[in-house]
mmCIF file of C-alpha atoms and ligand atoms in Angstrom:
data_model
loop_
_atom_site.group_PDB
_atom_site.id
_atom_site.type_symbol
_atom_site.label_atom_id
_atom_site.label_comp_id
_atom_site.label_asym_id
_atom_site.label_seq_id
_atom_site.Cartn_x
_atom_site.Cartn_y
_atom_site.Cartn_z
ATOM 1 C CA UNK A 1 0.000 0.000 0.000
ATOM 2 C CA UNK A 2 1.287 3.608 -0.789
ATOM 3 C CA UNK A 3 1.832 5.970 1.810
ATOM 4 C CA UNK A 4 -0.976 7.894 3.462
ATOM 5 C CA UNK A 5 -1.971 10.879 1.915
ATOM 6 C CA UNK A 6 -1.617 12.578 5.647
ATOM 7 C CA UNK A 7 0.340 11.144 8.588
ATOM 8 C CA UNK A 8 -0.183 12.606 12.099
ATOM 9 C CA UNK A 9 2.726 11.788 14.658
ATOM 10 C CA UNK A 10 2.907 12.802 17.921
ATOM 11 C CA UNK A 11 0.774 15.696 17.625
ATOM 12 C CA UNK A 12 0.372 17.977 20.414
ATOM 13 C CA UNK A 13 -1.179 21.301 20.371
ATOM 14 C CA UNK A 14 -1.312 24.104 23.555
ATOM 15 C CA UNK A 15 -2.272 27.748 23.841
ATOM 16 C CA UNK A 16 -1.273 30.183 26.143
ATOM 17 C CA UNK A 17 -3.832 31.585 27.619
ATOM 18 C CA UNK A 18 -2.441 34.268 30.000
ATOM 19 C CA UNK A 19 -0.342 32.791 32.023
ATOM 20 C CA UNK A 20 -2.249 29.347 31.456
ATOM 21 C CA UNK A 21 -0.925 26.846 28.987
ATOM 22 C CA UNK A 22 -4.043 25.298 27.770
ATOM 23 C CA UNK A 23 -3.582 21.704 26.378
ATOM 24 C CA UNK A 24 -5.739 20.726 23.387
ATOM 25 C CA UNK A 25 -4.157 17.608 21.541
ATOM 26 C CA UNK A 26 -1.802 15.117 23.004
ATOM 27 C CA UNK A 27 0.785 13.555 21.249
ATOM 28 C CA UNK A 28 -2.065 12.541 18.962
ATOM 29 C CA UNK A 29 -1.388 9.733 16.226
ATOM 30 C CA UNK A 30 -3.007 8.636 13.170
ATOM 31 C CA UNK A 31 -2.973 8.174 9.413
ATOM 32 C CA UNK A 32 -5.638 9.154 6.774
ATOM 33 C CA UNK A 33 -5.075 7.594 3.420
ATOM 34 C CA UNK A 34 -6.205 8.828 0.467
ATOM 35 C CA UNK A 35 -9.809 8.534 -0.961
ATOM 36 C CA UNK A 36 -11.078 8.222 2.763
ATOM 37 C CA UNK A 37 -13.954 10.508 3.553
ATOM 38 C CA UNK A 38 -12.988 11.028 7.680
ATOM 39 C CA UNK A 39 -16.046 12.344 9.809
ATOM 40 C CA UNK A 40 -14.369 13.742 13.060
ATOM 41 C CA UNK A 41 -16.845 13.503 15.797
ATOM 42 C CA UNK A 42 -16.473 14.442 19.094
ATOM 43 C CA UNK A 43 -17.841 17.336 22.314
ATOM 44 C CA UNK A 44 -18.077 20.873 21.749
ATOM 45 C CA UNK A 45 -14.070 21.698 22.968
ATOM 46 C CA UNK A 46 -12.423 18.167 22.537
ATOM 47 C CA UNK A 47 -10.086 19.715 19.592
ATOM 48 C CA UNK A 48 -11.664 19.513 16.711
ATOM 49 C CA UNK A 49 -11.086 22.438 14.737
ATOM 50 C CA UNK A 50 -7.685 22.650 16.262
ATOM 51 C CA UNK A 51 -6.611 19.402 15.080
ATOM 52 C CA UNK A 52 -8.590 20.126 11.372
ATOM 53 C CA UNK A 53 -6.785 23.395 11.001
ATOM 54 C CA UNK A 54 -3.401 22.006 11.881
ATOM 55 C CA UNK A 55 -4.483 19.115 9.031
ATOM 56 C CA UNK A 56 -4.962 22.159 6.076
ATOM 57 C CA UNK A 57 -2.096 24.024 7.375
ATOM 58 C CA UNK A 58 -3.729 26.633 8.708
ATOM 59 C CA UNK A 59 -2.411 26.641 11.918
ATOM 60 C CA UNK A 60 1.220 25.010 13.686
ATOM 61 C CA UNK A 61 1.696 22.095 16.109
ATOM 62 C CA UNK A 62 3.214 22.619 19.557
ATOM 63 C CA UNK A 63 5.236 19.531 18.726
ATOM 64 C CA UNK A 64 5.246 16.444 16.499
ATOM 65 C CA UNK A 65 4.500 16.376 12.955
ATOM 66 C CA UNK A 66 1.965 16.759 10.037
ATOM 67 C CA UNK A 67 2.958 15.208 7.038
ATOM 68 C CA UNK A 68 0.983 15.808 4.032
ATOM 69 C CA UNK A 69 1.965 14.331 0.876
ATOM 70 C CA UNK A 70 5.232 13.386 1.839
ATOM 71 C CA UNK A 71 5.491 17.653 3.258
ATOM 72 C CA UNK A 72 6.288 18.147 6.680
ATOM 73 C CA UNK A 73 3.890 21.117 7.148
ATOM 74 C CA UNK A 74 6.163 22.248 10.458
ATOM 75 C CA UNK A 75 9.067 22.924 7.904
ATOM 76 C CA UNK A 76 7.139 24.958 5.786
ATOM 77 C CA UNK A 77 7.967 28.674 6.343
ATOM 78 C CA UNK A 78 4.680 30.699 6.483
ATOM 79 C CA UNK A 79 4.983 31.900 3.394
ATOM 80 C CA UNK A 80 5.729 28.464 2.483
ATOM 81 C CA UNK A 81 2.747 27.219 4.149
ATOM 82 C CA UNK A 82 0.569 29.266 2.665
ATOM 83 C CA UNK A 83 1.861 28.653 -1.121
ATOM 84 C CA UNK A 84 1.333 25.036 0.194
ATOM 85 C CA UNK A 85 -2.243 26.080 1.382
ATOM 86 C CA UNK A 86 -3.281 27.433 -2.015
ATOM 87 C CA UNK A 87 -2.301 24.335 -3.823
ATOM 88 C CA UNK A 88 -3.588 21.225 -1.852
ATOM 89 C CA UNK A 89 -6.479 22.103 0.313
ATOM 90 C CA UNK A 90 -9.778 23.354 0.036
ATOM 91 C CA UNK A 91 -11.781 25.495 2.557
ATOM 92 C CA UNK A 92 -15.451 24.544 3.897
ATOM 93 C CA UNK A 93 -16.303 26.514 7.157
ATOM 94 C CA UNK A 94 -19.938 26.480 8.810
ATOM 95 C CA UNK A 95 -20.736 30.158 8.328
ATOM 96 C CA UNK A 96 -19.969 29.738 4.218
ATOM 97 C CA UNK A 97 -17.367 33.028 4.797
ATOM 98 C CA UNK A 98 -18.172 34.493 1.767
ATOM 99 C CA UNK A 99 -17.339 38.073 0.868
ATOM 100 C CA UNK A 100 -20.388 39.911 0.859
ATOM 101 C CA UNK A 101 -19.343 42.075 -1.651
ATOM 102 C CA UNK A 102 -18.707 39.945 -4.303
ATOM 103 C CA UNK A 103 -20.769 37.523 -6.844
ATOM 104 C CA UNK A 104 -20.777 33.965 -6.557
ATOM 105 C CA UNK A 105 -18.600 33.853 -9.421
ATOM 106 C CA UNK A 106 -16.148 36.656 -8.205
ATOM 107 C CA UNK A 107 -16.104 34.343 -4.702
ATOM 108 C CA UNK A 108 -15.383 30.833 -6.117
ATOM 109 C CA UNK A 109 -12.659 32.783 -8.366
ATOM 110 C CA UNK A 110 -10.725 34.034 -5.209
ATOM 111 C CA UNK A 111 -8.527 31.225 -4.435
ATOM 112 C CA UNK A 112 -7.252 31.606 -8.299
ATOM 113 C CA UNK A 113 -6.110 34.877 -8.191
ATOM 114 C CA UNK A 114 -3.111 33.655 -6.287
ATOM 115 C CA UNK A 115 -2.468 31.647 -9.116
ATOM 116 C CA UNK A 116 -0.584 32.315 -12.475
ATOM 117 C CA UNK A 117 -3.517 31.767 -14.399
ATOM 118 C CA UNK A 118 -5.102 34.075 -16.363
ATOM 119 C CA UNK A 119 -8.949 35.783 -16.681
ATOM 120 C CA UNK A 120 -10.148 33.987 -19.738
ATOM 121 C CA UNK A 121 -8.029 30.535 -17.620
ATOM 122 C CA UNK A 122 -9.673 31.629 -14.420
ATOM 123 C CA UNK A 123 -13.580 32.104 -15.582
ATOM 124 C CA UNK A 124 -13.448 28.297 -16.998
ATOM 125 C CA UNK A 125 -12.311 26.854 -14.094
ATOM 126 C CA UNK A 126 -15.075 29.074 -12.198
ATOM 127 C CA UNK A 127 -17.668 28.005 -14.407
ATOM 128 C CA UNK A 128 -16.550 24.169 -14.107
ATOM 129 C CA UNK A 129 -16.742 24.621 -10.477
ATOM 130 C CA UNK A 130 -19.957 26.196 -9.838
ATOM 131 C CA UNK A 131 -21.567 23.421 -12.696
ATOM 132 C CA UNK A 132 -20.066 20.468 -9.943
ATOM 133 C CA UNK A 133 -22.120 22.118 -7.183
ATOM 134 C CA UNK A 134 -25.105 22.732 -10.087
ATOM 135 C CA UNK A 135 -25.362 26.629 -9.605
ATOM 136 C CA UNK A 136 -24.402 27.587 -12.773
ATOM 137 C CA UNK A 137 -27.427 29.904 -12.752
ATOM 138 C CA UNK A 138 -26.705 31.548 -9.892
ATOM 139 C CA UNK A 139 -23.301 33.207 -11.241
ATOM 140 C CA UNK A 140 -23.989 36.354 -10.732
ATOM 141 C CA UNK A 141 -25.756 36.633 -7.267
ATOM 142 C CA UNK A 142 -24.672 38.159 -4.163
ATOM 143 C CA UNK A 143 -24.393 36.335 -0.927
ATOM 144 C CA UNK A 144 -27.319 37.532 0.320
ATOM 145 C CA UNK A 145 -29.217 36.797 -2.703
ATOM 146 C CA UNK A 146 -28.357 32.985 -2.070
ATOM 147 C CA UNK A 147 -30.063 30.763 0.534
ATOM 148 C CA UNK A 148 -28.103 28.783 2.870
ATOM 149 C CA UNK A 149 -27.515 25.998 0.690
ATOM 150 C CA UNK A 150 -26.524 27.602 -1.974
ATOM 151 C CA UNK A 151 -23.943 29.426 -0.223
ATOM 152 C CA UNK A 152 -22.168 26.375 1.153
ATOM 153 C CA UNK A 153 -22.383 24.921 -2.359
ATOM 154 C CA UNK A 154 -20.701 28.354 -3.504
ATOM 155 C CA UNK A 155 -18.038 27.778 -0.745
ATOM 156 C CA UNK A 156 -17.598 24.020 -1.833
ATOM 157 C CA UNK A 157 -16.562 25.689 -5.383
ATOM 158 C CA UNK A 158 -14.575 27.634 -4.096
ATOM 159 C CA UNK A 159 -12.522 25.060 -2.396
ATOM 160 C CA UNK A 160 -12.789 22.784 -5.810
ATOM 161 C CA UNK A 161 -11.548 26.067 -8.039
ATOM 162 C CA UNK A 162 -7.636 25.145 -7.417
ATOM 163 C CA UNK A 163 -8.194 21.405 -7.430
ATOM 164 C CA UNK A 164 -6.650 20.430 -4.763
ATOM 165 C CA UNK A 165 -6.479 16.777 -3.447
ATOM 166 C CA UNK A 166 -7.422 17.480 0.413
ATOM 167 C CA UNK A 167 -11.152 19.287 1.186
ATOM 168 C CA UNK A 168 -12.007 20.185 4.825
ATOM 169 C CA UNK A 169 -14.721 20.882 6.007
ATOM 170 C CA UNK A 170 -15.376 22.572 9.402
ATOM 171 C CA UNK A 171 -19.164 21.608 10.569
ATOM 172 C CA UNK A 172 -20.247 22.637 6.978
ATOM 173 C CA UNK A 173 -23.864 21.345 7.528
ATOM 174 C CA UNK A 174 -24.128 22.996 11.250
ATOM 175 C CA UNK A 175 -26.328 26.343 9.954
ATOM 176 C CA UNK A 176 -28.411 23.971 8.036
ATOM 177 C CA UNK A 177 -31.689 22.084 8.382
ATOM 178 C CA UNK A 178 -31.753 18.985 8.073
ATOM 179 C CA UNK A 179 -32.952 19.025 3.987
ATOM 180 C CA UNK A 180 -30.288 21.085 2.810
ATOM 181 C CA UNK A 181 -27.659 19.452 4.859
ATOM 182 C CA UNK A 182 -28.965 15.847 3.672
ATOM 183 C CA UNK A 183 -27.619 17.819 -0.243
ATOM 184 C CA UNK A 184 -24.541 19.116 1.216
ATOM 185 C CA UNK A 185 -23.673 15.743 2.629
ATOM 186 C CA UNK A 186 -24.830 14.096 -0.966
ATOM 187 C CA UNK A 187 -22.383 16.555 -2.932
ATOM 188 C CA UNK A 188 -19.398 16.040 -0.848
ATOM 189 C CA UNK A 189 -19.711 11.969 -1.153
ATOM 190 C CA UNK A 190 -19.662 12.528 -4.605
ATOM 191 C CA UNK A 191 -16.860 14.736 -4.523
ATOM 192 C CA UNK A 192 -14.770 12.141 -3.002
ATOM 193 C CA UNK A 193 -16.253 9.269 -4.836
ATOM 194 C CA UNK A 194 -16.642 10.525 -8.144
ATOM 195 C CA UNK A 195 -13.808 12.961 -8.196
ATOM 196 C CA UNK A 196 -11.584 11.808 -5.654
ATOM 197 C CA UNK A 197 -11.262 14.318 -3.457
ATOM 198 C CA UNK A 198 -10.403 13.143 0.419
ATOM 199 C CA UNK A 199 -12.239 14.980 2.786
ATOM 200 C CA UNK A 200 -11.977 15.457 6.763
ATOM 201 C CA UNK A 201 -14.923 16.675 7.969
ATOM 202 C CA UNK A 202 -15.694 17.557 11.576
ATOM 203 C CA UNK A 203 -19.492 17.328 12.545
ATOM 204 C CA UNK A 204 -21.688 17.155 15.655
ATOM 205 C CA UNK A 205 -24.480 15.122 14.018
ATOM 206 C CA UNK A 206 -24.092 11.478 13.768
ATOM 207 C CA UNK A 207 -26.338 11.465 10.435
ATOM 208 C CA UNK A 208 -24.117 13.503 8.777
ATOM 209 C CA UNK A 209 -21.021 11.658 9.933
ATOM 210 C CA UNK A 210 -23.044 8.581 8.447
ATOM 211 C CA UNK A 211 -21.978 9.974 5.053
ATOM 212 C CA UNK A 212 -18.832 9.358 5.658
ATOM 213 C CA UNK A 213 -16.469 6.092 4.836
ATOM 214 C CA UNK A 214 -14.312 6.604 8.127
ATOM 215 C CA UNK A 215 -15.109 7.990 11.711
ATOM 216 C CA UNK A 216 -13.452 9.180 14.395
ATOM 217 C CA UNK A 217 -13.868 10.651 18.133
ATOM 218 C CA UNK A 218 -12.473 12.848 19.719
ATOM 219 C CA UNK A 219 -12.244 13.359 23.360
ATOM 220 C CA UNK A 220 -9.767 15.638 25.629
ATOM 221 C CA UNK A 221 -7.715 15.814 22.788
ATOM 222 C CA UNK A 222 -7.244 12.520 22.352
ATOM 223 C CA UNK A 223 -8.520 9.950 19.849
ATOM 224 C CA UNK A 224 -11.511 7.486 21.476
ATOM 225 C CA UNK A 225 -12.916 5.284 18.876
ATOM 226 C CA UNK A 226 -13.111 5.016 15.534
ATOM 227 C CA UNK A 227 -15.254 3.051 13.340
ATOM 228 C CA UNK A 228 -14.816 1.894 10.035
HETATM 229 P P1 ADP B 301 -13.873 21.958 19.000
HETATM 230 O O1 ADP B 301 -13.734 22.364 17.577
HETATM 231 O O2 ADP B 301 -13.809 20.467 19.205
HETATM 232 O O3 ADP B 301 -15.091 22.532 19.646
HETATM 233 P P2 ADP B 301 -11.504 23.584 19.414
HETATM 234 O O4 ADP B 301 -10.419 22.899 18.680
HETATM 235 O O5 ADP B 301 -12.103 24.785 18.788
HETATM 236 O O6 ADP B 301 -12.630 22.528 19.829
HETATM 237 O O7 ADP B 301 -10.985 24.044 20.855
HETATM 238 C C1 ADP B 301 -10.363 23.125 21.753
HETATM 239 C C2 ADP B 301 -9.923 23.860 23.015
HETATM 240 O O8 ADP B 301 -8.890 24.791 22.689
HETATM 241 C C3 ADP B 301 -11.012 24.691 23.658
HETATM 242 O O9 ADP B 301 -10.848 24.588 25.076
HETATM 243 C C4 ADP B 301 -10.736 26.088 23.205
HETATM 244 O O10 ADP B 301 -11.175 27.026 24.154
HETATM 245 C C5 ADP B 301 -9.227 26.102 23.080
HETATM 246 N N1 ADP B 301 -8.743 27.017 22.022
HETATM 247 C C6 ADP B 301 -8.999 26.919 20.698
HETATM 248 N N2 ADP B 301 -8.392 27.898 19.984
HETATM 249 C C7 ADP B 301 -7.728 28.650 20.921
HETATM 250 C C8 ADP B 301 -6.900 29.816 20.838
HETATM 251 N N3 ADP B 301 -6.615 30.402 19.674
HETATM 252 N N4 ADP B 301 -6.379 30.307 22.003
HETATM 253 C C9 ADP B 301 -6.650 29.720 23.196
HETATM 254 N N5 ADP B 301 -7.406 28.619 23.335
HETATM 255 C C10 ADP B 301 -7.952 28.079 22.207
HETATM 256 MG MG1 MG B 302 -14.917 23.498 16.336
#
């Protein structure tokens, strides 16, 4: 078997709080291979997001190391990391964190414009993107001209746009009802079945974590069960 796509070893993560050292991961352990679709379950505070964002690079370990493909993220300068950033992971946060300001189009096209590619380059790959997560039609719209749904499947685009190989996905379905979320869920197995993206997704909800092929809990900052 090849490597895993990401390798975990010896993770631990603390914050200073004050004076406090705050302990959220403990020389935490574990592989994810590629093509897995990891649900990451666990209590409001066990670590989570801390342990997701050290995962897409957006954030450092106190010690230990996150490999992804073959790159030890801790070795990565920040500028390093976040040329890294822009070409292997995609983005999918709860709140959508769109920009307001901007089109659906002009949103999804963001993550290109750190890119070399150019506008006539960049408004295919936008238009490819938005037709995976079937809003073609709704190019031209404003956030708030979008329901909930559709602005998660404008944020999934966005994270497509660059193609990269990871996708995570921070409680994507949590401002969602139970409909809409049952579609978000739907589009992101496909994503990784159809277009082989791996995704780590953290979620409260056991019925979304029921689309996933792999799950995992997390507790104190340390991994309690998994099942396959
Ligand atoms: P979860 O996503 O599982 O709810 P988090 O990873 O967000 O948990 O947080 C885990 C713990 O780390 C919490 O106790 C939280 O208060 C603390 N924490 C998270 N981010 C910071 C930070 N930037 N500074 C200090 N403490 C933090
Ligand atoms: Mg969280």
């Amino acid at each position: 078997m090849s490597a895993p796509l990401i390798e975990l070893r010896q993770v631990s993560k603390h914050y200073r709080r004050g004076a406090q050292q705050v302990d959220v991961l403990h020389a935490l352990s574990m592989d994810i291979q590629a093509g897995d679709f990891l649900a990451l379950m666990g209590p409001s505070g066990s670590g989570k997001t801390t342990l997701l964002n050290l995962i897409g690079g957006l954030d450092r370990v106190s010690s230990g190391s996150v490999i992804v493909a073959g790159q030890a993220l801790e070795a990565l300068s920040s500028g390093g990391l976040a040329a890294w950033r822009a070409r292997h992971v995609g983005f999918v946060f709860q709140f959508y964190n769109l920009l307001p300001v901007l089109s659906a189009a002009r949103n999804v096209e963001l993550p290109l414009l750190l890119t070399r590619l150019n506008a006539a380059q960049r408004a295919r790959h936008v238009a490819a993107a938005l037709a995976i997560v079937g809003l073609s039609d709704r190019a031209r719209h404003k956030p708030a001209e979008l329901s909930g749904g559709q602005a998660q499947r404008v944020a999934i685009a966005r994270a497509l746009v660059a193609d990269p190989a990871l996708l995570v996905c921070d409680e994507p379905t949590g401002d969602l009802d139970r409909k809409t979320a049952d579609e978000i869920l739907g589009l992101l197995q496909e994503l990784n079945r159809e277009h082989g993206k791996t995704i780590v997704m953290v979620t409260h909800d056991p019925k979304a974590a029921e689309y996933a092929s792999h799950q995992l809990h997390l507790d104190k900052g340390q991994l309690v069960r998994g099942e396959a």
